[in-house]
Tab-separated table of C-alpha atoms in Angstrom:
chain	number	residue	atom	x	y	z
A	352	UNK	CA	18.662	-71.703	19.291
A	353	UNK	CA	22.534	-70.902	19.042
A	354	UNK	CA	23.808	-67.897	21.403
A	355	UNK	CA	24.488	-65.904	18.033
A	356	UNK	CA	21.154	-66.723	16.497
A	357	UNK	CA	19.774	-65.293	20.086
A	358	UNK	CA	22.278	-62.483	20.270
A	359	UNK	CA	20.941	-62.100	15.994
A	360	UNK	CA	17.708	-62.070	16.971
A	361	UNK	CA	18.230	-59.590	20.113
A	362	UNK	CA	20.218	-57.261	17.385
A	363	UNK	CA	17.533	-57.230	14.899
A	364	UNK	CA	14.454	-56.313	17.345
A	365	UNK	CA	16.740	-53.727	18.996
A	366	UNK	CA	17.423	-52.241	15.714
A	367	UNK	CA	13.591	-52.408	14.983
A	368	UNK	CA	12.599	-51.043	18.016
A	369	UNK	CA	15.341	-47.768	16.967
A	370	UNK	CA	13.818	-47.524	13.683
A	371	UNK	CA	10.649	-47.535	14.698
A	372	UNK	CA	10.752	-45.119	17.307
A	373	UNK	CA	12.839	-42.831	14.778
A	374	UNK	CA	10.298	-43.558	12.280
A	375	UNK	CA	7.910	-40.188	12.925
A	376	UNK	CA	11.663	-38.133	12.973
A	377	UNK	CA	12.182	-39.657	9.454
A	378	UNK	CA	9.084	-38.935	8.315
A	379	UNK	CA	9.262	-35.658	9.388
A	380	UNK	CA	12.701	-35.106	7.783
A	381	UNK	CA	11.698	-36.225	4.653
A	382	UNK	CA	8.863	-33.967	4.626
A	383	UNK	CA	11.388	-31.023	6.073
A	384	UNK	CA	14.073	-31.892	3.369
A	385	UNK	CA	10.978	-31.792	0.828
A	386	UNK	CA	9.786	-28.439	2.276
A	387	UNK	CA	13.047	-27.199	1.801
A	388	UNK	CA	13.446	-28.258	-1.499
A	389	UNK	CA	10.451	-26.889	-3.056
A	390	UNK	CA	11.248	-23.929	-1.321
A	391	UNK	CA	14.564	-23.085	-3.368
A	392	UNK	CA	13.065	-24.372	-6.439
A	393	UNK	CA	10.459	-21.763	-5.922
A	394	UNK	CA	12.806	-19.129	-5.126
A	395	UNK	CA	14.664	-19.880	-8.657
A	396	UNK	CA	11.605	-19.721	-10.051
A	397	UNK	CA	10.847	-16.223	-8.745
A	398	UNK	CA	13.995	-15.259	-9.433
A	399	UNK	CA	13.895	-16.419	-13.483
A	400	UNK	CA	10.496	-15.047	-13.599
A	401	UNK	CA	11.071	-11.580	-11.869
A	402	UNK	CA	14.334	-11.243	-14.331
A	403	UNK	CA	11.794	-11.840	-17.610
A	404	UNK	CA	9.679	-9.499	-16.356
A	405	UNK	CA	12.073	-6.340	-15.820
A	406	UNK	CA	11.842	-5.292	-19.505
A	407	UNK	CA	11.096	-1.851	-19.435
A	408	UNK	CA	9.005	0.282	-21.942
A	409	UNK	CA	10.834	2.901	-24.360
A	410	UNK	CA	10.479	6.741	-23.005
A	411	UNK	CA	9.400	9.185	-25.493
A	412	UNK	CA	7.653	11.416	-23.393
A	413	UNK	CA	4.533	10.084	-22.699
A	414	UNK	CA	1.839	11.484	-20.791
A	415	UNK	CA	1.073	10.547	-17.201
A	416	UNK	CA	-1.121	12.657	-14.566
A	417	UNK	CA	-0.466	12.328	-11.141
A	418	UNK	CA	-2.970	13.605	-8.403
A	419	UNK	CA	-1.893	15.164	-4.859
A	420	UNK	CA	1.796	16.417	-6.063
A	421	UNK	CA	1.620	19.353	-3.479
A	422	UNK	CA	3.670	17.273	-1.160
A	423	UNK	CA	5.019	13.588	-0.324
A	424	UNK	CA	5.021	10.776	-3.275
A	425	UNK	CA	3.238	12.784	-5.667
A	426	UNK	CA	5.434	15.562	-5.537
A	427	UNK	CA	8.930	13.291	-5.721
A	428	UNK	CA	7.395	11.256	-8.415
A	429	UNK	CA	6.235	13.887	-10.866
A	430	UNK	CA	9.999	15.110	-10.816
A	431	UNK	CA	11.124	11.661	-11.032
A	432	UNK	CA	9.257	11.401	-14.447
A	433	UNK	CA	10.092	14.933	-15.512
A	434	UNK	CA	13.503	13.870	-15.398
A	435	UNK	CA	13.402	10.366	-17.026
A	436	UNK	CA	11.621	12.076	-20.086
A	437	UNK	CA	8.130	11.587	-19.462
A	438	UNK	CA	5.598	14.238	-19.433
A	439	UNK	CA	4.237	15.079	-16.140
A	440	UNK	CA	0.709	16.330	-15.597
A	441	UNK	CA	0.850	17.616	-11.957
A	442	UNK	CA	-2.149	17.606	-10.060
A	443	UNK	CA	-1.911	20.224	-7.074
A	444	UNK	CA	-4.861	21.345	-4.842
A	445	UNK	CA	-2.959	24.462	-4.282
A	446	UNK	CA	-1.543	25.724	-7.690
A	447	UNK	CA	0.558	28.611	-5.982
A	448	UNK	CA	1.587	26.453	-3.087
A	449	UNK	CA	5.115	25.621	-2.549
A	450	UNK	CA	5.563	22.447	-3.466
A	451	UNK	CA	3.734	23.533	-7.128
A	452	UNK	CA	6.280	26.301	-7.101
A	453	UNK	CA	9.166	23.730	-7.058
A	454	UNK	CA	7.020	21.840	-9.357
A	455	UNK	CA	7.399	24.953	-11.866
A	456	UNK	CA	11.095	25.467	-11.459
A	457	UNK	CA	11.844	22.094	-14.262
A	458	UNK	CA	13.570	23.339	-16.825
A	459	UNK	CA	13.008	20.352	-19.248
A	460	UNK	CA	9.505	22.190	-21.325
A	461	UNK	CA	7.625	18.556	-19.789
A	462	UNK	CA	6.002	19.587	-16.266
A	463	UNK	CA	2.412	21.170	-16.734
A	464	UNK	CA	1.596	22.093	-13.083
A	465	UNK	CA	-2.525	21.620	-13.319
A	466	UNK	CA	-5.203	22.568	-10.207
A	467	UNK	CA	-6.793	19.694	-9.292
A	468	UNK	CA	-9.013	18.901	-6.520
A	469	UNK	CA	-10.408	15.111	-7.101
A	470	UNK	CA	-13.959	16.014	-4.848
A	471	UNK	CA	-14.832	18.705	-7.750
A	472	UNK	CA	-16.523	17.230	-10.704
A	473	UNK	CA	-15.548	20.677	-12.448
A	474	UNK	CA	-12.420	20.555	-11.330
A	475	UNK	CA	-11.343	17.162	-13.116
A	476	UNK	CA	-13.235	17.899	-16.205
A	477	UNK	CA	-11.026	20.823	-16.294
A	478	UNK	CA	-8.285	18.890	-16.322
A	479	UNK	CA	-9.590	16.454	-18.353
A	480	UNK	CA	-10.102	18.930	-21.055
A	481	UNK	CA	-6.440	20.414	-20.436
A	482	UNK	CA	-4.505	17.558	-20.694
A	483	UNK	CA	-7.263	15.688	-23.440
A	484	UNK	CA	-5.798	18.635	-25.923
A	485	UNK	CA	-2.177	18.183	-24.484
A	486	UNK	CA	-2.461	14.904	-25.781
A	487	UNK	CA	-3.799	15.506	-29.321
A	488	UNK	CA	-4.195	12.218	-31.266
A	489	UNK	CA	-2.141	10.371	-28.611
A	490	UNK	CA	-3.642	8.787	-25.294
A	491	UNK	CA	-2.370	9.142	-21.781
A	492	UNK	CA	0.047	6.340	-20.642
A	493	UNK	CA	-0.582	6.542	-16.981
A	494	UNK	CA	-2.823	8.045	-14.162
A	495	UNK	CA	-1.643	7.950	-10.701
A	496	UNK	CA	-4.189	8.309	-8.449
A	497	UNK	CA	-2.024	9.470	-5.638
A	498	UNK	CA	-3.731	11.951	-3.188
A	499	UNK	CA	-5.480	11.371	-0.151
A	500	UNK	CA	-5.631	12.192	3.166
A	501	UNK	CA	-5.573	10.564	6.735
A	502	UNK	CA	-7.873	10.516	10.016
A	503	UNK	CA	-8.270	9.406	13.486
A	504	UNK	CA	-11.016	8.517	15.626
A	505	UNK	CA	-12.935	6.087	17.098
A	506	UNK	CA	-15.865	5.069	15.634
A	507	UNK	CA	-18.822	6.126	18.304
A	508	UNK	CA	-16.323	9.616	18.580
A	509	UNK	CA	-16.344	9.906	14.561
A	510	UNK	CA	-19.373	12.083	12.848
A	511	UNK	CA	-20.930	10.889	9.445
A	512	UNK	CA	-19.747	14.177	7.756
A	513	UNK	CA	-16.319	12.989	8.912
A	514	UNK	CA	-16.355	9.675	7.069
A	515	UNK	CA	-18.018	11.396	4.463
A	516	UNK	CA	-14.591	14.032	4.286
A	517	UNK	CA	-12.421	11.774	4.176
A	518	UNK	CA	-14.331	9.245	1.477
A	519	UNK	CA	-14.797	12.076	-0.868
A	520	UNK	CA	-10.855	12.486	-1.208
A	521	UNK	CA	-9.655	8.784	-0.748
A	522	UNK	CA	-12.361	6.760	-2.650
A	523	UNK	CA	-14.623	8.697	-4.574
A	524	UNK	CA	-11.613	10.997	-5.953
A	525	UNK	CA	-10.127	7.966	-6.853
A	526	UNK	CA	-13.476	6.662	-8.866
A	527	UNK	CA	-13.896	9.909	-10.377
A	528	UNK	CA	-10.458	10.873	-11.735
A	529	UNK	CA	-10.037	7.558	-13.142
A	530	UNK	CA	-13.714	7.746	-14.472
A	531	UNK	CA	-12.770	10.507	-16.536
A	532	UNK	CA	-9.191	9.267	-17.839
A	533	UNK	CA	-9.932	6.124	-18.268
A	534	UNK	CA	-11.001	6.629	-22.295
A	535	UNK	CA	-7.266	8.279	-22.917
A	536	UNK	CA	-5.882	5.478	-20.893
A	537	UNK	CA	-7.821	2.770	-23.342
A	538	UNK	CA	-6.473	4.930	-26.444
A	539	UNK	CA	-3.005	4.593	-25.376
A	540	UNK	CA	-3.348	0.841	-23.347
A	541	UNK	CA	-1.320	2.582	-20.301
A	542	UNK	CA	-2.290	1.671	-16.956
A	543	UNK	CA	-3.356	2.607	-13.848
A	544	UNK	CA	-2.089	3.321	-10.406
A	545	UNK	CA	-4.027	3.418	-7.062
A	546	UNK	CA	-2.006	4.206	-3.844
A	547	UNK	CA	-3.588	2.577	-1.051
A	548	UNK	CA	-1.571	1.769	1.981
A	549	UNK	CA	-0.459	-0.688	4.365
A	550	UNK	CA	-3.752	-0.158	5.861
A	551	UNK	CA	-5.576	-1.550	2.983
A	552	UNK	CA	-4.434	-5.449	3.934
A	553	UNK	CA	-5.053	-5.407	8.213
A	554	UNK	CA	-6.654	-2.716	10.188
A	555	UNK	CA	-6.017	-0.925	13.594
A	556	UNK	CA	-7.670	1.265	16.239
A	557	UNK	CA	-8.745	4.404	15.780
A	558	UNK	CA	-8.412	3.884	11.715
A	559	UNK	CA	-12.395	3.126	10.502
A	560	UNK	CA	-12.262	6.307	8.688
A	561	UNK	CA	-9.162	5.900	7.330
A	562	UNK	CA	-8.928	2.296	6.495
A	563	UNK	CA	-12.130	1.953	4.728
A	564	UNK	CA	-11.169	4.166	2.043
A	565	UNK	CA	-8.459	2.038	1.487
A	566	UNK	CA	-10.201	-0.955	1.404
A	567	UNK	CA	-12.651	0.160	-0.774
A	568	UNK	CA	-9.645	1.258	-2.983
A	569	UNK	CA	-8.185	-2.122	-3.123
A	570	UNK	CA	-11.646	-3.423	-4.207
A	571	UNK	CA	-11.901	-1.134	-7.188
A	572	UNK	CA	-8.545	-1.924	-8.032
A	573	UNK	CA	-8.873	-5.348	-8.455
A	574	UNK	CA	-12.393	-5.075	-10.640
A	575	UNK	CA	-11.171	-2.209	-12.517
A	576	UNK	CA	-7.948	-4.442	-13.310
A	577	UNK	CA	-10.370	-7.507	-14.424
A	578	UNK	CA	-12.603	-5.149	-16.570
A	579	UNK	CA	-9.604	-3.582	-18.486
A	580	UNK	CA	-7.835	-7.029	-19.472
A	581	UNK	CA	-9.410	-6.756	-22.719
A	582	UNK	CA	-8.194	-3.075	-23.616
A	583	UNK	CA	-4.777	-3.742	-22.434
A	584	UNK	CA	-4.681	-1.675	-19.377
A	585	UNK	CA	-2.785	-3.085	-16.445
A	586	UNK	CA	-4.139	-1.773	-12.750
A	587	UNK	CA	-1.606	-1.190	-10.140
A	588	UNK	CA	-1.947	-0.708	-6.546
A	589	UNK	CA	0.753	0.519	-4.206
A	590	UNK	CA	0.287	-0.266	-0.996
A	591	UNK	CA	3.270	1.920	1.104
A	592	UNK	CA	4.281	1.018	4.919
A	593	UNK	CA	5.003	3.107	7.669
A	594	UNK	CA	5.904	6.427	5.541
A	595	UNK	CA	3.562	8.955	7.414
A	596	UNK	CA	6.458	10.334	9.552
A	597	UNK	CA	8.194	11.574	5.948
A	598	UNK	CA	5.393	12.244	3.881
A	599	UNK	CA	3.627	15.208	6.092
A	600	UNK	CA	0.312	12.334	6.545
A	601	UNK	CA	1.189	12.941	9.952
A	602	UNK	CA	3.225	15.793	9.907
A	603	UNK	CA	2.037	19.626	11.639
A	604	UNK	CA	-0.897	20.328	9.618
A	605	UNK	CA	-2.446	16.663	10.117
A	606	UNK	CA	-1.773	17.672	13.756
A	607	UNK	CA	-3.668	20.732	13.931
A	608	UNK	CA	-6.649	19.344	12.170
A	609	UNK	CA	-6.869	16.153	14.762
A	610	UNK	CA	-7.256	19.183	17.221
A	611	UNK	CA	-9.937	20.568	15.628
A	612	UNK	CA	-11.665	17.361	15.008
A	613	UNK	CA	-11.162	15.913	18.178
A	614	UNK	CA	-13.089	19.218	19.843
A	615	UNK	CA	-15.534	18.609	17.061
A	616	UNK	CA	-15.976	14.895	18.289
A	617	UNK	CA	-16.274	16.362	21.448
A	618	UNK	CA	-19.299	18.811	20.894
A	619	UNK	CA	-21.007	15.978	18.965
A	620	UNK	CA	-20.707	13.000	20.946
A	621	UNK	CA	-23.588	11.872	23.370
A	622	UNK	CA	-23.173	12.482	27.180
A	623	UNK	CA	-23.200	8.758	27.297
A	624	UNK	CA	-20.140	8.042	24.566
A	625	UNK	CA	-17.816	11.050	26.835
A	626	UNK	CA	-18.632	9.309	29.706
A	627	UNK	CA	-18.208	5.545	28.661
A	628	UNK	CA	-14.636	6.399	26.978
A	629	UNK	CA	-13.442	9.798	29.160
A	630	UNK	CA	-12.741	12.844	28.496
A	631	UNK	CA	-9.291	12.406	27.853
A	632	UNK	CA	-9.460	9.107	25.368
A	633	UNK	CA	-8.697	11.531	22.539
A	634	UNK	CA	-6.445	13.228	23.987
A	635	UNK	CA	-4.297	10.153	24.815
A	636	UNK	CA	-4.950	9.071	21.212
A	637	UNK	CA	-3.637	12.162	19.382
A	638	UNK	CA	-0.675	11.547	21.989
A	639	UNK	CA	-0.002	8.326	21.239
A	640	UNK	CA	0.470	9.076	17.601
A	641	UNK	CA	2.650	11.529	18.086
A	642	UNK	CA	4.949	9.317	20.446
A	643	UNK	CA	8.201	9.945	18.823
A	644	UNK	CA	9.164	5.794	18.248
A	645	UNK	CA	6.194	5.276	16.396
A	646	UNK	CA	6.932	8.291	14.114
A	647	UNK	CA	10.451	7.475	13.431
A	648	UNK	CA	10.792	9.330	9.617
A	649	UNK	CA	12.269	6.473	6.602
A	650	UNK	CA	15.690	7.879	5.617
A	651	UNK	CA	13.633	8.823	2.156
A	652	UNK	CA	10.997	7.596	0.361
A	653	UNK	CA	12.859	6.115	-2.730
A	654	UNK	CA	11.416	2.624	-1.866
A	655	UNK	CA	7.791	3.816	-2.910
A	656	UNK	CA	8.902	6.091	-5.858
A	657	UNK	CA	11.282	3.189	-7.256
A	658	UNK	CA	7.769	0.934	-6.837
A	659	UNK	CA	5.444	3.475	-8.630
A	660	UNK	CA	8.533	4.140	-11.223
A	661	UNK	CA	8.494	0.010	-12.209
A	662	UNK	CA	4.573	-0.131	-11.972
A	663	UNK	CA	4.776	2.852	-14.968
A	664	UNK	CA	7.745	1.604	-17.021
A	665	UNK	CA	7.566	-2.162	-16.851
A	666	UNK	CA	5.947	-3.688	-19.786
A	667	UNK	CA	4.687	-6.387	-17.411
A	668	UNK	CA	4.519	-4.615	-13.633
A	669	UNK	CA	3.318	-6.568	-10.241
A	670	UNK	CA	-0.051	-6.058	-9.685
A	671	UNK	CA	0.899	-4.943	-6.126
A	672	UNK	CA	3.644	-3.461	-4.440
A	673	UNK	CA	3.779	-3.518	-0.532
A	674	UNK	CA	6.599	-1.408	-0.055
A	675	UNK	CA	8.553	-1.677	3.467
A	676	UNK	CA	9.935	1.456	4.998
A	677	UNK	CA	13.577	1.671	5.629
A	678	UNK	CA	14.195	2.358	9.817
A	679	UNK	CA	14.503	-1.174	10.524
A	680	UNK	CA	15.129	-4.675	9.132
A	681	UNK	CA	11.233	-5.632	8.513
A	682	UNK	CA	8.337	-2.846	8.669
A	683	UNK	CA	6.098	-4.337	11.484
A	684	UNK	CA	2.969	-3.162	9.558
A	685	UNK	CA	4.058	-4.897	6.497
A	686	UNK	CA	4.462	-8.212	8.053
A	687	UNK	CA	1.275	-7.580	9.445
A	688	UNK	CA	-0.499	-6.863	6.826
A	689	UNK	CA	0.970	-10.322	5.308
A	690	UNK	CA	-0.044	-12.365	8.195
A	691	UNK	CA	-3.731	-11.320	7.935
A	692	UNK	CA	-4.103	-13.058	4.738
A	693	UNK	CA	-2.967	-16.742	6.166
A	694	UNK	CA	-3.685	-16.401	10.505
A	695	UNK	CA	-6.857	-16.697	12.355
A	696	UNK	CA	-8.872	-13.158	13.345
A	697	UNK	CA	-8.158	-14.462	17.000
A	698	UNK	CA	-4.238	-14.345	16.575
A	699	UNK	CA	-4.410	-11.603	14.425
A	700	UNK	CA	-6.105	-9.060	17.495
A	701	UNK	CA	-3.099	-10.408	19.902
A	702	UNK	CA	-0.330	-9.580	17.623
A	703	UNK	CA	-1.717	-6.391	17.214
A	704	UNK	CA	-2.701	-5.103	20.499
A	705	UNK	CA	0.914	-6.150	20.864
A	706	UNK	CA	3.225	-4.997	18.229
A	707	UNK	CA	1.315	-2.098	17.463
């Protein structure tokens, strides 16, 4: 063998030697630079598909109720819709209240200001019947089943009539509003809108009460939507982050009625619940909701009226929006929520014992 055959020979197993150990960093490029690539042709496909769908629906004044308008979203979006043309059926479980007082002051002959308290069967027939003759020959276009309220408490603190509050307003108001709309909805082949929350993907301490509604929400939601494909009806769910500090979920009243629940929880509980979690764990819990960084207020909550807003005048709306909340870049309980659908329950209890 010549020296250049040898020095050939020595060339071509070095360069073997290279490409083979570079062989699982190819590999892995290629898959990377795949990745990558069906990435942005996914993204362009969102993005021609979310621009087809942003055809919106011609305003002519068309009915929609709304439930829980006193305050928060359901107040905001009724005069959102007042003043794009629609006509707003206001739900308010206090009629002379303030916030149906503000309700009252629209000047456009298209806000009817209704009581409404979704745990009274009389109560929604009432303004069933109300808004039925409103109507005439034409149906309702949408029903936004928008009020609810919120609870803490752990689970061995939390009494059955508690649960039993809070699933009156937040699930079986829900079922029994849309119960009774739902043949105007049909006549008109509107839609409707269930506001869940963030809560209604991932759950947290202290939440059972709470978070089961939610759940159970999401559930309906997604049968109800699969039931009315035939009729036309589209089912929304809006699913809002971490708005409590804006929407008065969490603001004074809220407050005062932990108090009084917590000494409730109190009386109830066993001698052997006080003394397994102390006297004080309630205490410490109200407290720890009412640390000032984890009620930082959104500058407004435009995010979730622009989401309910779409969901009503879209001819083709999401069938869920998860709507972040505007302090910060990402809304920690969004991305949570997001993760529970792909991680493990195992990494799922560290990342929230430590983010939350």
């Amino acid at each position: 063998m010549q020296i250049k055959d040898y020095v050939g020979l020595q060339f071509f197993e070095g360069s073997f030697m290279v490409v083979l150990g570079l062989l699982p960093y190819i590999v892995f490029q290629k898959y990377v630079a795949m990745f990558l690539v069906a990435m942005v042709v996914l993204y362009v496909l969102l993005r021609v598909i979310r621009r087809s769908n942003v055809e919106k629906i011609a305003i002519h004044g068309q009915g929609v109720l709304i439930t829980g308008c006193d305050t928060g979203f359901g107040h905001h979006l009724a005069r959102r819709l007042d003043r794009s043309g629609f006509t707003v059926y206001a739900g308010c479980l206090d009629e002379h209240g303030d916030g149906a007082g503000t309700l009252r002051t629209s000047d456009t002959g298209r806000m009817h200001v209704l009581p409404l308290d979704v745990t009274s069967d009389t109560s929604v027939n009432s303004c069933l019947d109300y808004v039925t003759k409103m109507c005439g020959d034409n149906g309702l276009w949408a029903l936004v089943n928008n009020a609810g309220i919120d609870f803490l408490g752990h689970v061995e603190f939390s009494t059955m009539e508690m649960y039993k509050r809070v699933a009156e307003v937040n699930q079986f108001g829900v079922v029994r509003v849309t119960k009774a709309f739902l043949p105007l909805i049909r006549r008109e082949k509107g839609r409707v809108l269930n506001v869940t929350s963030v809560n209604g993907r991932f759950n947290l301490q202290f939440k059972s009460v709470y978070n089961m509604t939610k759940w159970a929400v999401e559930s309906f939601s997604d049968i109800l939507r699969l039931e009315m494909l035939k009729f036309g009806v589209k089912v929304v769910v809006i699913e809002p982050g971490n708005y409590g500090g804006i929407t008065e979920v969490l603001g004074d009243r809220f407050m005062d009625g932990c108090q009084r629940d917590i000494a409730t929880m109190l009386t109830s509980a066993g001698p052997d619940v006080r003394d397994c979690y102390g006297q004080d764990s309630l205490e410490e819990m109200r407290k720890n909701v009412q640390d000032p960084k984890k009620r930082l207020r959104p500058p407004s909550v435009d995010p979730v009226i622009d989401a309910m807003e779409n969901a009503i005048t879209l001819v083709n709306p999401q069938y869920r929006y998860l709507v972040h909340e505007g302090n910060t870049f990402l809304d920690k309980f969004c991305v949570l929520a997001i993760l529970n659908s792909y991680l493990p329950g195992s990494w799922m209890t560290y990342l929230i014992n430590k983010v939350v």
